[in-house]
Amino acid sequence: MSRGERSAAARRDWGSDDTGTSVLHVDMDAFFAAVELLDRPDLLGWPVIVGGEQRGVVLSATYEARRFGVHSAMPMSRARALCPQAVVLPPHHDTYTRVSRQVMAILADVTPVMEKVSIDEAFLDVSGARRRLGPPVAIARALRERIHRELGVPASVGVAATKFVAKLASSHAKPDGLLLVPREATLPFLHSLPVGALWGVGERTRERLHVHGIDTVEALAAQPVRTLHRILGVAAGQRLHDLAGGRDPRAVEPERVEKSVGTETTFAADVTDRATLEAVLLDQAHRTAARLRAAGMVGRTVALKVRFSDFRTISRSRATEATDVAHDVFAVTRSLLDDVALPPGGVRLVGVRVEQLQPAGEGVQLRLDEDDNRREAETAMDTIRRRFGPAALRPASLLERSAEPGAGPSEGPEPTAGGSRQRRWEESGSGRLSPGAPGT
């Protein structure tokens, strides 16, 4: 679910000239909820929430539920309090992945210049498809109709001259709509929005800007760039100044460079025991390293994510020598965990991520000797697991804990998902390659 700030007063018609607006942003509406309703048509028009009961978080919600203030990543207890009449459905990530592939296949029929941003959204550059399929708005309209006809789920599409404005346009077209922002209307459209609509403007940044009387994109664009540098720092100030001025030179990239790989685990009950946390981190390190090797990548930074019982979340990272070895990843994450003071309430989620990825063997000097032996052993483990399943071979230190219930891995492509948390954390892994792109 998009969390970017929108303007209720934003116009729905900015003109009909789609010349020079070759970028489309296709965003599925309440995707997980929409897919669930395919099997539950009796719930159409009813507030529906997808996520874990009890300790889970909201993955998706129908617009009927959103009217009560329900949004993604909200604790389920809070969502139920806001909308007690809502029907809560458990997530089915395999189904979401299957439908997502079907959606992306439809988009790929239009143009090969497609950049998949997440499981339910993508950018398209249709400049090369105009002769065959018509102008951008006609292509967008045909895409929405085909997705709904063949898959039964709604999609909103933004059409604009840049990726950033196309993303904002699709957000303001929701639900189930289409919005064109002509090239000449780019600045009027942007300047009609609250400053929170800009990528990178979260609550703290918005408060910092508000202190200086900057509450709209128009007000931000009017500021001297040096003023924004002083308020926000050079990098953030320059980026927001460019976006507010309609400057976004990024092209649609058919093959996106993956920037990190990792996995997270949400526990069924808060954990206060460090030994248990370390065992989970070891398991995650092995899963992450295996995915690095499968992708032919190594990473130079290891990050740890910890979410406490009160939902406060911290991240810690440390640079390391380029590696794809679980032993190295675990050594760093355990050291990072040692520096974290665990509150009495315990921990509800931990995650491991390896960042600053580079292709293995391309100008990257890996450590030798003992590290080579470990890599060979872990590569042999990869082979056995591919043939006999992920539980066929495990580190000896995890064998005793394989019989301990209490934690469930985050499932499917969204690691913060709230479903099936009663399974033991070592039974199946999850995680995702994360592009790390803004606004995704």
Tab-separated table of C-alpha atoms in Angstrom:
chain	number	residue	atom	x	y	z
A	1	MET	CA	0.000	0.000	0.000
A	2	SER	CA	1.341	3.388	-0.954
A	3	ARG	CA	2.143	5.501	2.084
A	4	GLY	CA	3.104	8.680	0.212
A	5	GLU	CA	1.111	11.753	1.185
A	6	ARG	CA	-1.610	12.657	-1.295
A	7	SER	CA	-3.647	15.772	-1.837
A	8	ALA	CA	-7.394	15.361	-1.553
A	9	ALA	CA	-7.749	18.621	-3.467
A	10	ALA	CA	-5.506	17.559	-6.348
A	11	ARG	CA	-7.157	17.923	-9.731
A	12	ARG	CA	-8.121	14.770	-11.606
A	13	ASP	CA	-7.792	16.425	-15.020
A	14	TRP	CA	-4.601	18.165	-16.107
A	15	GLY	CA	-5.231	18.032	-19.841
A	16	SER	CA	-5.243	15.469	-22.628
A	17	ASP	CA	-1.964	16.108	-24.459
A	18	ASP	CA	0.168	13.019	-23.877
A	19	THR	CA	2.952	14.099	-26.217
A	20	GLY	CA	6.265	13.428	-24.523
A	21	THR	CA	4.734	11.437	-21.678
A	22	SER	CA	6.218	8.057	-22.444
A	23	VAL	CA	6.581	6.822	-18.839
A	24	LEU	CA	3.807	4.716	-17.309
A	25	HIS	CA	3.653	3.639	-13.680
A	26	VAL	CA	1.330	0.671	-13.216
A	27	ASP	CA	0.340	0.045	-9.602
A	28	MET	CA	-2.049	-2.680	-8.520
A	29	ASP	CA	-4.743	-1.481	-6.121
A	30	ALA	CA	-4.660	-3.103	-2.654
A	31	PHE	CA	-3.037	-6.025	-4.451
A	32	PHE	CA	-3.023	-8.726	-1.782
A	33	ALA	CA	-6.579	-7.899	-0.737
A	34	ALA	CA	-7.743	-7.810	-4.367
A	35	VAL	CA	-6.258	-11.260	-4.999
A	36	GLU	CA	-7.892	-12.661	-1.863
A	37	LEU	CA	-11.280	-11.354	-3.018
A	38	LEU	CA	-11.002	-13.430	-6.201
A	39	ASP	CA	-11.771	-16.449	-4.004
A	40	ARG	CA	-14.096	-14.531	-1.689
A	41	PRO	CA	-16.458	-12.532	-3.920
A	42	ASP	CA	-18.934	-12.500	-1.037
A	43	LEU	CA	-16.641	-9.966	0.667
A	44	LEU	CA	-16.714	-7.421	-2.166
A	45	GLY	CA	-17.602	-4.022	-0.770
A	46	TRP	CA	-16.730	-5.120	2.768
A	47	PRO	CA	-13.729	-3.914	4.833
A	48	VAL	CA	-11.122	-6.654	4.454
A	49	ILE	CA	-7.642	-6.778	5.981
A	50	VAL	CA	-4.921	-9.189	4.904
A	51	GLY	CA	-2.350	-10.055	7.539
A	52	GLY	CA	-1.681	-12.070	10.637
A	53	GLU	CA	-4.267	-12.342	13.366
A	54	GLN	CA	-3.153	-11.434	16.891
A	55	ARG	CA	0.534	-10.345	16.684
A	56	GLY	CA	0.784	-9.776	12.929
A	57	VAL	CA	0.833	-6.596	10.919
A	58	VAL	CA	-1.393	-5.398	8.095
A	59	LEU	CA	-0.146	-6.427	4.668
A	60	SER	CA	-3.007	-4.994	2.657
A	61	ALA	CA	-6.507	-3.651	3.138
A	62	THR	CA	-9.423	-2.885	0.901
A	63	TYR	CA	-10.377	0.747	0.454
A	64	GLU	CA	-13.438	0.106	2.605
A	65	ALA	CA	-11.048	-0.653	5.495
A	66	ARG	CA	-8.710	2.221	4.669
A	67	ARG	CA	-11.525	4.687	5.236
A	68	PHE	CA	-11.231	3.791	8.917
A	69	GLY	CA	-7.513	4.620	8.957
A	70	VAL	CA	-6.145	1.126	8.381
A	71	HIS	CA	-2.860	1.059	6.469
A	72	SER	CA	0.019	-1.297	5.709
A	73	ALA	CA	2.591	-2.127	8.403
A	74	MET	CA	0.064	-1.176	11.093
A	75	PRO	CA	-0.100	-3.612	14.027
A	76	MET	CA	-3.120	-5.851	13.574
A	77	SER	CA	-4.359	-5.004	17.055
A	78	ARG	CA	-4.530	-1.333	16.082
A	79	ALA	CA	-6.250	-2.128	12.777
A	80	ARG	CA	-8.883	-4.231	14.534
A	81	ALA	CA	-9.503	-1.422	17.004
A	82	LEU	CA	-9.990	1.093	14.183
A	83	CYS	CA	-12.196	-1.222	12.127
A	84	PRO	CA	-13.660	-3.959	14.353
A	85	GLN	CA	-16.125	-5.025	11.666
A	86	ALA	CA	-13.334	-5.885	9.209
A	87	VAL	CA	-12.805	-9.449	7.998
A	88	VAL	CA	-9.181	-10.520	8.503
A	89	LEU	CA	-7.792	-12.997	5.972
A	90	PRO	CA	-4.443	-14.796	6.236
A	91	PRO	CA	-1.952	-14.092	3.434
A	92	HIS	CA	-1.267	-16.539	0.602
A	93	HIS	CA	2.047	-15.427	-0.850
A	94	ASP	CA	2.320	-18.170	-3.440
A	95	THR	CA	-0.906	-16.914	-4.983
A	96	TYR	CA	0.280	-13.296	-4.939
A	97	THR	CA	3.513	-14.311	-6.658
A	98	ARG	CA	1.628	-16.233	-9.342
A	99	VAL	CA	-0.745	-13.362	-10.084
A	100	SER	CA	2.156	-10.900	-10.045
A	101	ARG	CA	3.945	-12.933	-12.715
A	102	GLN	CA	0.795	-12.832	-14.829
A	103	VAL	CA	0.544	-9.060	-14.429
A	104	MET	CA	4.190	-8.561	-15.378
A	105	ALA	CA	3.755	-10.809	-18.411
A	106	ILE	CA	0.924	-8.580	-19.614
A	107	LEU	CA	3.104	-5.490	-19.133
A	108	ALA	CA	5.989	-7.143	-20.974
A	109	ASP	CA	3.707	-7.681	-23.969
A	110	VAL	CA	3.575	-3.900	-24.356
A	111	THR	CA	7.292	-3.167	-24.191
A	112	PRO	CA	10.535	-4.847	-23.117
A	113	VAL	CA	11.522	-1.561	-21.452
A	114	MET	CA	9.858	-2.483	-18.173
A	115	GLU	CA	11.275	-1.958	-14.680
A	116	LYS	CA	9.641	-4.095	-12.020
A	117	VAL	CA	9.686	-2.137	-8.784
A	118	SER	CA	7.961	-4.616	-6.503
A	119	ILE	CA	5.505	-7.492	-6.586
A	120	ASP	CA	2.652	-5.146	-7.550
A	121	GLU	CA	4.114	-2.207	-9.478
A	122	ALA	CA	6.312	-1.440	-12.463
A	123	PHE	CA	7.463	1.382	-14.710
A	124	LEU	CA	7.171	1.156	-18.500
A	125	ASP	CA	8.738	3.303	-21.200
A	126	VAL	CA	6.268	3.064	-24.098
A	127	SER	CA	8.067	5.416	-26.496
A	128	GLY	CA	8.953	2.457	-28.709
A	129	ALA	CA	5.430	1.002	-28.629
A	130	ARG	CA	3.511	4.038	-29.871
A	131	ARG	CA	3.562	3.109	-33.552
A	132	ARG	CA	2.223	-0.360	-32.776
A	133	LEU	CA	-0.198	0.383	-29.923
A	134	GLY	CA	-0.997	4.075	-30.081
A	135	PRO	CA	-0.340	7.021	-27.750
A	136	PRO	CA	0.562	6.526	-24.066
A	137	VAL	CA	-2.928	7.125	-22.675
A	138	ALA	CA	-4.425	4.590	-25.095
A	139	ILE	CA	-1.776	2.069	-24.022
A	140	ALA	CA	-2.491	2.741	-20.354
A	141	ARG	CA	-6.231	2.338	-20.858
A	142	ALA	CA	-5.759	-0.939	-22.757
A	143	LEU	CA	-3.438	-2.289	-20.046
A	144	ARG	CA	-5.922	-1.613	-17.279
A	145	GLU	CA	-8.741	-3.232	-19.219
A	146	ARG	CA	-6.693	-6.330	-20.054
A	147	ILE	CA	-5.455	-6.831	-16.479
A	148	HIS	CA	-8.986	-6.585	-15.151
A	149	ARG	CA	-10.451	-8.795	-17.887
A	150	GLU	CA	-7.866	-11.583	-17.679
A	151	LEU	CA	-6.953	-11.519	-13.986
A	152	GLY	CA	-9.913	-9.845	-12.306
A	153	VAL	CA	-7.833	-7.373	-10.276
A	154	PRO	CA	-7.794	-3.565	-10.585
A	155	ALA	CA	-4.779	-1.459	-11.538
A	156	SER	CA	-4.152	2.266	-11.489
A	157	VAL	CA	-1.836	3.895	-14.028
A	158	GLY	CA	0.002	7.191	-14.005
A	159	VAL	CA	1.235	8.663	-17.297
A	160	ALA	CA	3.890	11.378	-17.259
A	161	ALA	CA	7.192	12.558	-18.648
A	162	THR	CA	9.282	11.236	-15.721
A	163	LYS	CA	9.247	8.281	-13.376
A	164	PHE	CA	8.696	10.358	-10.275
A	165	VAL	CA	5.679	12.212	-11.642
A	166	ALA	CA	4.230	9.003	-13.136
A	167	LYS	CA	4.462	7.403	-9.678
A	168	LEU	CA	2.660	10.354	-8.104
A	169	ALA	CA	0.050	10.278	-10.874
A	170	SER	CA	-0.799	6.613	-10.286
A	171	SER	CA	-1.095	7.318	-6.562
A	172	HIS	CA	-3.595	10.108	-7.212
A	173	ALA	CA	-5.471	7.971	-9.742
A	174	LYS	CA	-6.348	5.378	-7.092
A	175	PRO	CA	-8.470	3.454	-6.734
A	176	ASP	CA	-8.825	1.835	-10.140
A	177	GLY	CA	-8.060	4.940	-12.177
A	178	LEU	CA	-5.828	6.565	-14.763
A	179	LEU	CA	-4.213	9.992	-14.527
A	180	LEU	CA	-2.249	11.780	-17.231
A	181	VAL	CA	0.064	14.617	-16.255
A	182	PRO	CA	1.019	16.342	-19.524
A	183	ARG	CA	4.622	17.465	-19.804
A	184	GLU	CA	3.587	21.130	-19.655
A	185	ALA	CA	1.530	20.449	-16.513
A	186	THR	CA	4.384	18.846	-14.594
A	187	LEU	CA	5.170	21.831	-12.378
A	188	PRO	CA	1.545	22.896	-11.765
A	189	PHE	CA	0.754	19.302	-10.749
A	190	LEU	CA	3.760	19.025	-8.423
A	191	HIS	CA	3.200	22.428	-6.888
A	192	SER	CA	-0.383	21.517	-5.990
A	193	LEU	CA	0.849	18.783	-3.632
A	194	PRO	CA	1.895	18.732	0.032
A	195	VAL	CA	5.634	18.445	0.617
A	196	GLY	CA	5.093	14.955	2.061
A	197	ALA	CA	4.356	13.700	-1.455
A	198	LEU	CA	8.047	13.916	-2.340
A	199	TRP	CA	10.171	10.780	-2.085
A	200	GLY	CA	12.277	10.919	1.034
A	201	VAL	CA	10.012	13.257	3.016
A	202	GLY	CA	8.965	11.271	6.031
A	203	GLU	CA	7.537	12.530	9.290
A	204	ARG	CA	10.797	13.937	10.656
A	205	THR	CA	11.766	15.684	7.429
A	206	ARG	CA	8.269	17.099	7.095
A	207	GLU	CA	8.442	18.477	10.647
A	208	ARG	CA	11.854	19.995	9.973
A	209	LEU	CA	10.553	21.705	6.854
A	210	HIS	CA	7.394	22.854	8.638
A	211	VAL	CA	9.500	24.750	11.173
A	212	HIS	CA	10.778	26.814	8.255
A	213	GLY	CA	7.304	27.359	6.812
A	214	ILE	CA	7.748	24.808	4.011
A	215	ASP	CA	4.576	22.710	3.803
A	216	THR	CA	4.012	22.379	0.044
A	217	VAL	CA	6.095	21.299	-2.921
A	218	GLU	CA	5.646	24.785	-4.341
A	219	ALA	CA	7.108	26.362	-1.196
A	220	LEU	CA	10.046	23.968	-1.283
A	221	ALA	CA	10.747	24.677	-4.948
A	222	ALA	CA	10.825	28.391	-4.176
A	223	GLN	CA	13.595	27.993	-1.603
A	224	PRO	CA	17.216	28.699	-2.565
A	225	VAL	CA	18.953	25.352	-2.805
A	226	ARG	CA	21.527	26.487	-0.231
A	227	THR	CA	18.722	26.977	2.277
A	228	LEU	CA	17.627	23.362	1.762
A	229	HIS	CA	21.246	22.232	2.090
A	230	ARG	CA	21.386	23.941	5.476
A	231	ILE	CA	18.068	22.474	6.645
A	232	LEU	CA	18.377	18.926	5.320
A	233	GLY	CA	21.977	18.415	4.318
A	234	VAL	CA	23.503	18.754	0.868
A	235	ALA	CA	22.450	15.408	-0.631
A	236	ALA	CA	18.853	15.366	0.635
A	237	GLY	CA	18.344	19.071	0.027
A	238	GLN	CA	19.597	18.854	-3.551
A	239	ARG	CA	17.506	15.790	-4.336
A	240	LEU	CA	14.281	17.289	-3.009
A	241	HIS	CA	14.967	20.589	-4.771
A	242	ASP	CA	15.358	18.714	-8.061
A	243	LEU	CA	12.171	16.704	-7.552
A	244	ALA	CA	10.188	19.806	-6.606
A	245	GLY	CA	11.385	21.396	-9.836
A	246	GLY	CA	10.284	18.398	-11.909
A	247	ARG	CA	13.848	17.232	-12.550
A	248	ASP	CA	14.144	13.444	-12.590
A	249	PRO	CA	16.650	12.189	-15.190
A	250	ARG	CA	16.326	8.494	-14.318
A	251	ALA	CA	15.435	6.237	-17.192
A	252	VAL	CA	13.249	3.144	-16.983
A	253	GLU	CA	15.742	0.320	-16.423
A	254	PRO	CA	14.638	-3.106	-17.709
A	255	GLU	CA	17.315	-4.900	-15.685
A	256	ARG	CA	17.676	-3.394	-12.263
A	257	VAL	CA	20.904	-3.749	-10.322
A	258	GLU	CA	20.161	-5.504	-7.069
A	259	LYS	CA	21.717	-3.662	-4.142
A	260	SER	CA	21.099	-5.965	-1.204
A	261	VAL	CA	19.973	-9.433	-0.218
A	262	GLY	CA	18.637	-10.571	3.116
A	263	THR	CA	15.905	-12.147	5.192
A	264	GLU	CA	13.833	-11.308	8.274
A	265	THR	CA	12.087	-13.382	10.927
A	266	THR	CA	9.086	-12.319	13.012
A	267	PHE	CA	8.640	-14.300	16.223
A	268	ALA	CA	5.367	-15.749	17.440
A	269	ALA	CA	6.282	-14.577	20.947
A	270	ASP	CA	8.726	-11.839	21.944
A	271	VAL	CA	12.234	-13.185	22.498
A	272	THR	CA	14.468	-12.000	25.350
A	273	ASP	CA	17.091	-14.749	25.159
A	274	ARG	CA	20.237	-13.747	23.236
A	275	ALA	CA	21.116	-17.357	22.480
A	276	THR	CA	17.831	-17.792	20.636
A	277	LEU	CA	18.403	-14.590	18.682
A	278	GLU	CA	21.919	-15.698	17.742
A	279	ALA	CA	20.599	-19.052	16.527
A	280	VAL	CA	18.089	-17.278	14.281
A	281	LEU	CA	20.815	-14.954	12.982
A	282	LEU	CA	23.008	-17.949	12.152
A	283	ASP	CA	20.169	-19.524	10.191
A	284	GLN	CA	19.539	-16.231	8.400
A	285	ALA	CA	23.233	-15.803	7.621
A	286	HIS	CA	23.278	-19.200	5.902
A	287	ARG	CA	20.151	-18.405	3.884
A	288	THR	CA	21.487	-15.021	2.865
A	289	ALA	CA	24.923	-16.341	1.906
A	290	ALA	CA	23.352	-19.126	-0.140
A	291	ARG	CA	21.299	-16.589	-2.089
A	292	LEU	CA	24.407	-14.471	-2.663
A	293	ARG	CA	26.250	-17.460	-4.111
A	294	ALA	CA	23.259	-18.399	-6.257
A	295	ALA	CA	23.223	-14.859	-7.667
A	296	GLY	CA	26.997	-14.812	-8.171
A	297	MET	CA	27.343	-11.801	-5.870
A	298	VAL	CA	29.404	-10.784	-2.858
A	299	GLY	CA	28.722	-7.959	-0.411
A	300	ARG	CA	30.870	-5.448	1.453
A	301	THR	CA	28.420	-4.374	4.168
A	302	VAL	CA	26.445	-6.503	6.631
A	303	ALA	CA	23.375	-5.013	8.315
A	304	LEU	CA	21.304	-6.104	11.305
A	305	LYS	CA	17.676	-5.105	11.841
A	306	VAL	CA	15.954	-5.455	15.215
A	307	ARG	CA	12.335	-4.639	16.012
A	308	PHE	CA	11.413	-4.530	19.680
A	309	SER	CA	8.112	-5.478	21.294
A	310	ASP	CA	6.928	-1.853	21.154
A	311	PHE	CA	7.564	-1.806	17.366
A	312	ARG	CA	10.589	0.476	17.747
A	313	THR	CA	12.990	-0.606	15.011
A	314	ILE	CA	16.740	-0.082	14.762
A	315	SER	CA	19.303	-0.929	12.076
A	316	ARG	CA	23.038	-1.354	12.501
A	317	SER	CA	25.592	-2.045	9.770
A	318	ARG	CA	29.304	-2.586	9.402
A	319	ALA	CA	31.662	-2.697	6.443
A	320	THR	CA	33.510	-5.935	5.829
A	321	GLU	CA	35.678	-7.545	3.216
A	322	ALA	CA	33.736	-8.773	0.201
A	323	THR	CA	32.093	-12.069	1.121
A	324	ASP	CA	29.436	-14.618	0.292
A	325	VAL	CA	30.265	-16.844	3.277
A	326	ALA	CA	27.742	-17.383	6.069
A	327	HIS	CA	30.495	-17.551	8.710
A	328	ASP	CA	31.540	-13.982	7.880
A	329	VAL	CA	27.970	-12.670	7.742
A	330	PHE	CA	27.111	-14.260	11.076
A	331	ALA	CA	30.276	-12.991	12.772
A	332	VAL	CA	29.367	-9.404	11.900
A	333	THR	CA	25.676	-9.678	12.823
A	334	ARG	CA	26.468	-11.333	16.151
A	335	SER	CA	28.924	-8.561	16.931
A	336	LEU	CA	26.298	-5.949	16.007
A	337	LEU	CA	23.750	-7.698	18.222
A	338	ASP	CA	26.207	-7.635	21.135
A	339	ASP	CA	26.039	-3.837	21.021
A	340	VAL	CA	22.227	-3.767	21.184
A	341	ALA	CA	20.655	-3.423	24.612
A	342	LEU	CA	17.635	-5.718	24.722
A	343	PRO	CA	14.633	-4.156	26.509
A	344	PRO	CA	12.657	-6.157	29.083
A	345	GLY	CA	9.829	-6.580	26.553
A	346	GLY	CA	12.086	-8.460	24.180
A	347	VAL	CA	12.407	-8.644	20.411
A	348	ARG	CA	9.656	-9.405	17.875
A	349	LEU	CA	11.753	-9.354	14.676
A	350	VAL	CA	15.366	-9.722	13.579
A	351	GLY	CA	16.792	-9.516	10.095
A	352	VAL	CA	20.106	-9.887	8.276
A	353	ARG	CA	20.994	-8.048	5.096
A	354	VAL	CA	24.135	-7.905	2.972
A	355	GLU	CA	24.593	-4.695	0.999
A	356	GLN	CA	26.993	-3.037	-1.454
A	357	LEU	CA	26.812	-6.041	-3.756
A	358	GLN	CA	29.304	-6.695	-6.510
A	359	PRO	CA	29.687	-9.566	-8.967
A	360	ALA	CA	31.923	-12.233	-7.483
A	361	GLY	CA	35.298	-12.379	-9.192
A	362	GLU	CA	35.030	-9.025	-10.978
A	363	GLY	CA	37.710	-6.919	-9.380
A	364	VAL	CA	36.783	-8.194	-5.916
A	365	GLN	CA	39.540	-9.782	-3.852
A	366	LEU	CA	38.102	-12.435	-1.564
A	367	ARG	CA	39.917	-13.757	1.484
A	368	LEU	CA	41.731	-17.039	0.978
A	369	ASP	CA	42.747	-20.127	2.948
A	370	GLU	CA	40.222	-20.724	5.735
A	371	ASP	CA	37.565	-18.662	3.965
A	372	ASP	CA	38.035	-20.739	0.817
A	373	ASN	CA	37.466	-23.916	2.811
A	374	ARG	CA	34.307	-22.497	4.326
A	375	ARG	CA	33.046	-21.371	0.926
A	376	GLU	CA	33.649	-24.820	-0.521
A	377	ALA	CA	31.774	-26.438	2.370
A	378	GLU	CA	28.847	-24.037	2.053
A	379	THR	CA	28.737	-24.489	-1.712
A	380	ALA	CA	28.508	-28.253	-1.163
A	381	MET	CA	25.637	-27.602	1.259
A	382	ASP	CA	23.906	-25.561	-1.470
A	383	THR	CA	24.083	-28.521	-3.837
A	384	ILE	CA	22.630	-30.933	-1.284
A	385	ARG	CA	19.806	-28.567	-0.347
A	386	ARG	CA	18.860	-27.986	-3.959
A	387	ARG	CA	18.528	-31.717	-4.450
A	388	PHE	CA	16.962	-32.804	-1.162
A	389	GLY	CA	15.329	-29.669	0.208
A	390	PRO	CA	16.370	-26.826	2.539
A	391	ALA	CA	16.119	-28.953	5.711
A	392	ALA	CA	18.362	-31.734	4.379
A	393	LEU	CA	21.572	-30.274	5.803
A	394	ARG	CA	22.002	-27.796	8.624
A	395	PRO	CA	24.741	-26.325	10.835
A	396	ALA	CA	25.218	-28.607	13.842
A	397	SER	CA	24.574	-25.773	16.284
A	398	LEU	CA	21.040	-25.432	14.928
A	399	LEU	CA	20.060	-29.081	15.224
A	400	GLU	CA	18.891	-28.862	18.828
A	401	ARG	CA	16.782	-25.813	18.064
A	402	SER	CA	15.106	-27.498	15.123
A	403	ALA	CA	12.641	-28.967	17.596
A	404	GLU	CA	11.864	-25.651	19.298
A	405	PRO	CA	8.655	-23.900	18.303
A	406	GLY	CA	8.051	-20.237	18.707
A	407	ALA	CA	8.997	-18.255	15.632
A	408	GLY	CA	7.857	-18.058	12.082
A	409	PRO	CA	9.759	-16.659	9.141
A	410	SER	CA	8.294	-13.770	7.241
A	411	GLU	CA	6.750	-15.344	4.212
A	412	GLY	CA	6.948	-14.655	0.505
A	413	PRO	CA	8.150	-11.502	-1.183
A	414	GLU	CA	7.202	-9.182	1.679
A	415	PRO	CA	9.415	-10.016	4.674
A	416	THR	CA	7.229	-8.136	7.172
A	417	ALA	CA	4.258	-10.338	6.384
A	418	GLY	CA	2.217	-11.623	9.245
A	419	GLY	CA	1.097	-15.061	8.183
A	420	SER	CA	1.870	-18.606	9.347
A	421	ARG	CA	3.995	-17.466	12.251
A	422	GLN	CA	3.458	-20.631	14.275
A	423	ARG	CA	5.789	-22.671	12.100
A	424	ARG	CA	9.281	-23.190	13.494
A	425	TRP	CA	11.648	-20.565	12.211
A	426	GLU	CA	14.092	-23.097	10.777
A	427	GLU	CA	11.604	-24.965	8.594
A	428	SER	CA	11.588	-22.631	5.639
A	429	GLY	CA	13.424	-19.509	4.644
A	430	SER	CA	12.320	-16.309	3.084
A	431	GLY	CA	13.787	-13.040	2.049
A	432	ARG	CA	14.105	-11.030	-1.085
A	433	LEU	CA	16.532	-9.258	-3.270
A	434	SER	CA	15.849	-5.619	-2.528
A	435	PRO	CA	16.451	-3.026	-5.230
A	436	GLY	CA	16.575	-0.260	-2.707
A	437	ALA	CA	15.046	2.205	-5.162
A	438	PRO	CA	13.283	5.266	-3.798
A	439	GLY	CA	9.539	5.178	-3.563
A	440	THR	CA	9.223	1.406	-3.734
